[in-house]
mmCIF file of C-alpha atoms in Angstrom:
data_model
loop_
_atom_site.group_PDB
_atom_site.id
_atom_site.type_symbol
_atom_site.label_atom_id
_atom_site.label_comp_id
_atom_site.label_asym_id
_atom_site.label_seq_id
_atom_site.Cartn_x
_atom_site.Cartn_y
_atom_site.Cartn_z
ATOM 1 C CA UNK A 78 5.624 13.724 -2.029
ATOM 2 C CA UNK A 79 5.142 13.417 1.947
ATOM 3 C CA UNK A 80 8.396 13.907 4.613
ATOM 4 C CA UNK A 81 8.402 13.344 8.059
ATOM 5 C CA UNK A 82 11.599 13.966 9.855
ATOM 6 C CA UNK A 83 11.832 12.276 12.671
ATOM 7 C CA UNK A 84 13.945 12.484 15.968
ATOM 8 C CA UNK A 85 14.720 8.493 17.719
ATOM 9 C CA UNK A 86 15.902 10.348 20.985
ATOM 10 C CA UNK A 87 16.779 7.784 23.356
ATOM 11 C CA UNK A 88 18.599 6.126 20.427
ATOM 12 C CA UNK A 89 20.349 9.130 18.983
ATOM 13 C CA UNK A 90 19.093 8.324 15.295
ATOM 14 C CA UNK A 91 17.367 10.168 12.888
ATOM 15 C CA UNK A 92 14.685 8.844 10.455
ATOM 16 C CA UNK A 93 13.715 10.483 7.388
ATOM 17 C CA UNK A 94 10.229 8.843 6.021
ATOM 18 C CA UNK A 95 9.459 9.491 2.656
ATOM 19 C CA UNK A 96 6.208 8.702 0.871
ATOM 20 C CA UNK A 97 6.161 9.359 -3.050
ATOM 21 C CA UNK A 98 2.422 10.764 -3.996
ATOM 22 C CA UNK A 99 3.894 11.429 -7.851
ATOM 23 C CA UNK A 100 6.067 9.907 -10.348
ATOM 24 C CA UNK A 101 7.832 13.355 -10.492
ATOM 25 C CA UNK A 102 8.674 13.219 -6.878
ATOM 26 C CA UNK A 103 12.020 11.997 -7.878
ATOM 27 C CA UNK A 104 13.163 15.288 -8.683
ATOM 28 C CA UNK A 105 12.869 15.837 -5.124
ATOM 29 C CA UNK A 106 14.027 12.708 -3.377
ATOM 30 C CA UNK A 107 17.501 13.453 -4.758
ATOM 31 C CA UNK A 108 17.630 16.149 -2.912
ATOM 32 C CA UNK A 109 16.370 14.629 -0.098
ATOM 33 C CA UNK A 110 19.125 11.798 -0.031
ATOM 34 C CA UNK A 111 21.869 14.304 -1.294
ATOM 35 C CA UNK A 112 23.166 14.389 2.799
ATOM 36 C CA UNK A 113 23.089 10.682 2.885
ATOM 37 C CA UNK A 114 26.404 9.893 0.660
ATOM 38 C CA UNK A 115 25.056 7.331 -1.283
ATOM 39 C CA UNK A 116 27.175 5.888 -4.132
ATOM 40 C CA UNK A 117 26.297 7.374 -7.371
ATOM 41 C CA UNK A 118 24.738 4.111 -8.777
ATOM 42 C CA UNK A 119 22.909 3.207 -5.554
ATOM 43 C CA UNK A 120 21.089 6.919 -5.953
ATOM 44 C CA UNK A 121 20.382 6.613 -9.638
ATOM 45 C CA UNK A 122 18.318 3.345 -8.736
ATOM 46 C CA UNK A 123 16.397 4.951 -6.160
ATOM 47 C CA UNK A 124 15.465 7.610 -7.884
ATOM 48 C CA UNK A 125 14.799 5.168 -10.916
ATOM 49 C CA UNK A 126 12.784 3.650 -8.801
ATOM 50 C CA UNK A 127 10.590 6.383 -7.652
ATOM 51 C CA UNK A 128 9.744 7.400 -11.220
ATOM 52 C CA UNK A 129 9.091 3.616 -12.283
ATOM 53 C CA UNK A 130 8.153 1.281 -9.082
ATOM 54 C CA UNK A 131 4.512 0.552 -7.165
ATOM 55 C CA UNK A 132 3.667 -1.593 -4.436
ATOM 56 C CA UNK A 133 7.382 -1.344 -2.751
ATOM 57 C CA UNK A 134 10.057 0.336 -1.012
ATOM 58 C CA UNK A 135 13.541 0.850 0.132
ATOM 59 C CA UNK A 136 14.877 1.352 3.595
ATOM 60 C CA UNK A 137 18.875 2.977 3.551
ATOM 61 C CA UNK A 138 20.854 2.813 7.003
ATOM 62 C CA UNK A 139 23.684 4.741 7.250
ATOM 63 C CA UNK A 140 25.197 3.471 10.823
ATOM 64 C CA UNK A 141 27.955 5.736 11.206
ATOM 65 C CA UNK A 142 25.933 8.803 11.076
ATOM 66 C CA UNK A 143 23.113 6.973 12.713
ATOM 67 C CA UNK A 144 20.433 8.152 10.138
ATOM 68 C CA UNK A 145 17.782 6.404 8.027
ATOM 69 C CA UNK A 146 15.985 7.224 5.314
ATOM 70 C CA UNK A 147 12.595 5.529 4.362
ATOM 71 C CA UNK A 148 10.621 5.456 0.707
ATOM 72 C CA UNK A 149 7.594 4.307 0.258
ATOM 73 C CA UNK A 150 6.921 4.079 -3.453
ATOM 74 C CA UNK A 151 3.200 4.781 -4.818
ATOM 75 C CA UNK A 152 0.997 2.357 -3.837
ATOM 76 C CA UNK A 153 -1.950 0.763 -5.125
ATOM 77 C CA UNK A 154 -4.440 0.807 -2.208
ATOM 78 C CA UNK A 155 -4.346 2.051 1.388
ATOM 79 C CA UNK A 156 -4.280 -1.478 2.871
ATOM 80 C CA UNK A 157 -1.278 -1.992 0.596
ATOM 81 C CA UNK A 158 0.314 0.790 1.913
ATOM 82 C CA UNK A 159 -0.346 0.206 5.671
ATOM 83 C CA UNK A 160 1.648 -3.321 4.674
ATOM 84 C CA UNK A 161 4.682 -1.065 3.016
ATOM 85 C CA UNK A 162 5.241 1.286 5.944
ATOM 86 C CA UNK A 163 4.918 -1.744 8.302
ATOM 87 C CA UNK A 164 7.415 -3.627 6.130
ATOM 88 C CA UNK A 165 10.218 -1.223 5.897
ATOM 89 C CA UNK A 166 9.372 -0.137 9.781
ATOM 90 C CA UNK A 167 10.380 -3.324 10.519
ATOM 91 C CA UNK A 168 13.755 -3.086 8.539
ATOM 92 C CA UNK A 169 14.527 0.288 10.304
ATOM 93 C CA UNK A 170 14.210 -1.500 13.789
ATOM 94 C CA UNK A 171 16.353 -4.293 13.007
ATOM 95 C CA UNK A 172 18.776 -2.291 11.495
ATOM 96 C CA UNK A 173 18.777 -0.104 14.804
ATOM 97 C CA UNK A 174 19.084 -2.949 17.329
ATOM 98 C CA UNK A 175 21.987 -4.696 15.272
ATOM 99 C CA UNK A 176 23.746 -1.342 15.306
ATOM 100 C CA UNK A 177 23.487 -0.429 18.920
ATOM 101 C CA UNK A 178 23.791 -4.503 19.767
ATOM 102 C CA UNK A 179 20.293 -4.811 21.346
ATOM 103 C CA UNK A 180 18.795 -8.067 21.489
ATOM 104 C CA UNK A 181 15.591 -8.256 24.057
ATOM 105 C CA UNK A 182 12.478 -8.108 23.376
ATOM 106 C CA UNK A 183 10.990 -5.542 24.541
ATOM 107 C CA UNK A 184 13.306 -2.494 23.018
ATOM 108 C CA UNK A 185 12.434 -3.411 20.001
ATOM 109 C CA UNK A 186 8.530 -3.392 20.584
ATOM 110 C CA UNK A 187 8.713 -0.041 22.465
ATOM 111 C CA UNK A 188 10.943 1.650 19.269
ATOM 112 C CA UNK A 189 7.869 0.288 17.477
ATOM 113 C CA UNK A 190 5.202 1.981 19.175
ATOM 114 C CA UNK A 191 7.202 4.973 19.147
ATOM 115 C CA UNK A 192 7.999 4.688 15.247
ATOM 116 C CA UNK A 193 4.110 3.967 14.833
ATOM 117 C CA UNK A 194 3.270 7.396 16.577
ATOM 118 C CA UNK A 195 5.137 9.800 14.421
ATOM 119 C CA UNK A 196 4.566 8.174 11.152
ATOM 120 C CA UNK A 197 0.755 6.433 11.137
#
């Protein structure tokens, strides 16, 4: 499992970016998400998906704590990995922009570049 912790200082958000490499990573993901205070059924669903899902991902946002967790499940190819990362990255950007009431075009583009430089 790859875990990257990214601070987004200008927006005061923290992003935890997790890439599942083995189906046994579910054991660690539960620990990673513990501080996120997810409802038990949501946590169980995420852990189940970590064990069984393929070519997918999930973005979990806690706007009150200004925390976001992205999980990219096992993938079939490097091309699919990049696609999944970009898909989930878009959710991250949208969630931050919405929570802060930002609706211009330049700010999300800047944020996209910043996050890309940290995770790719």
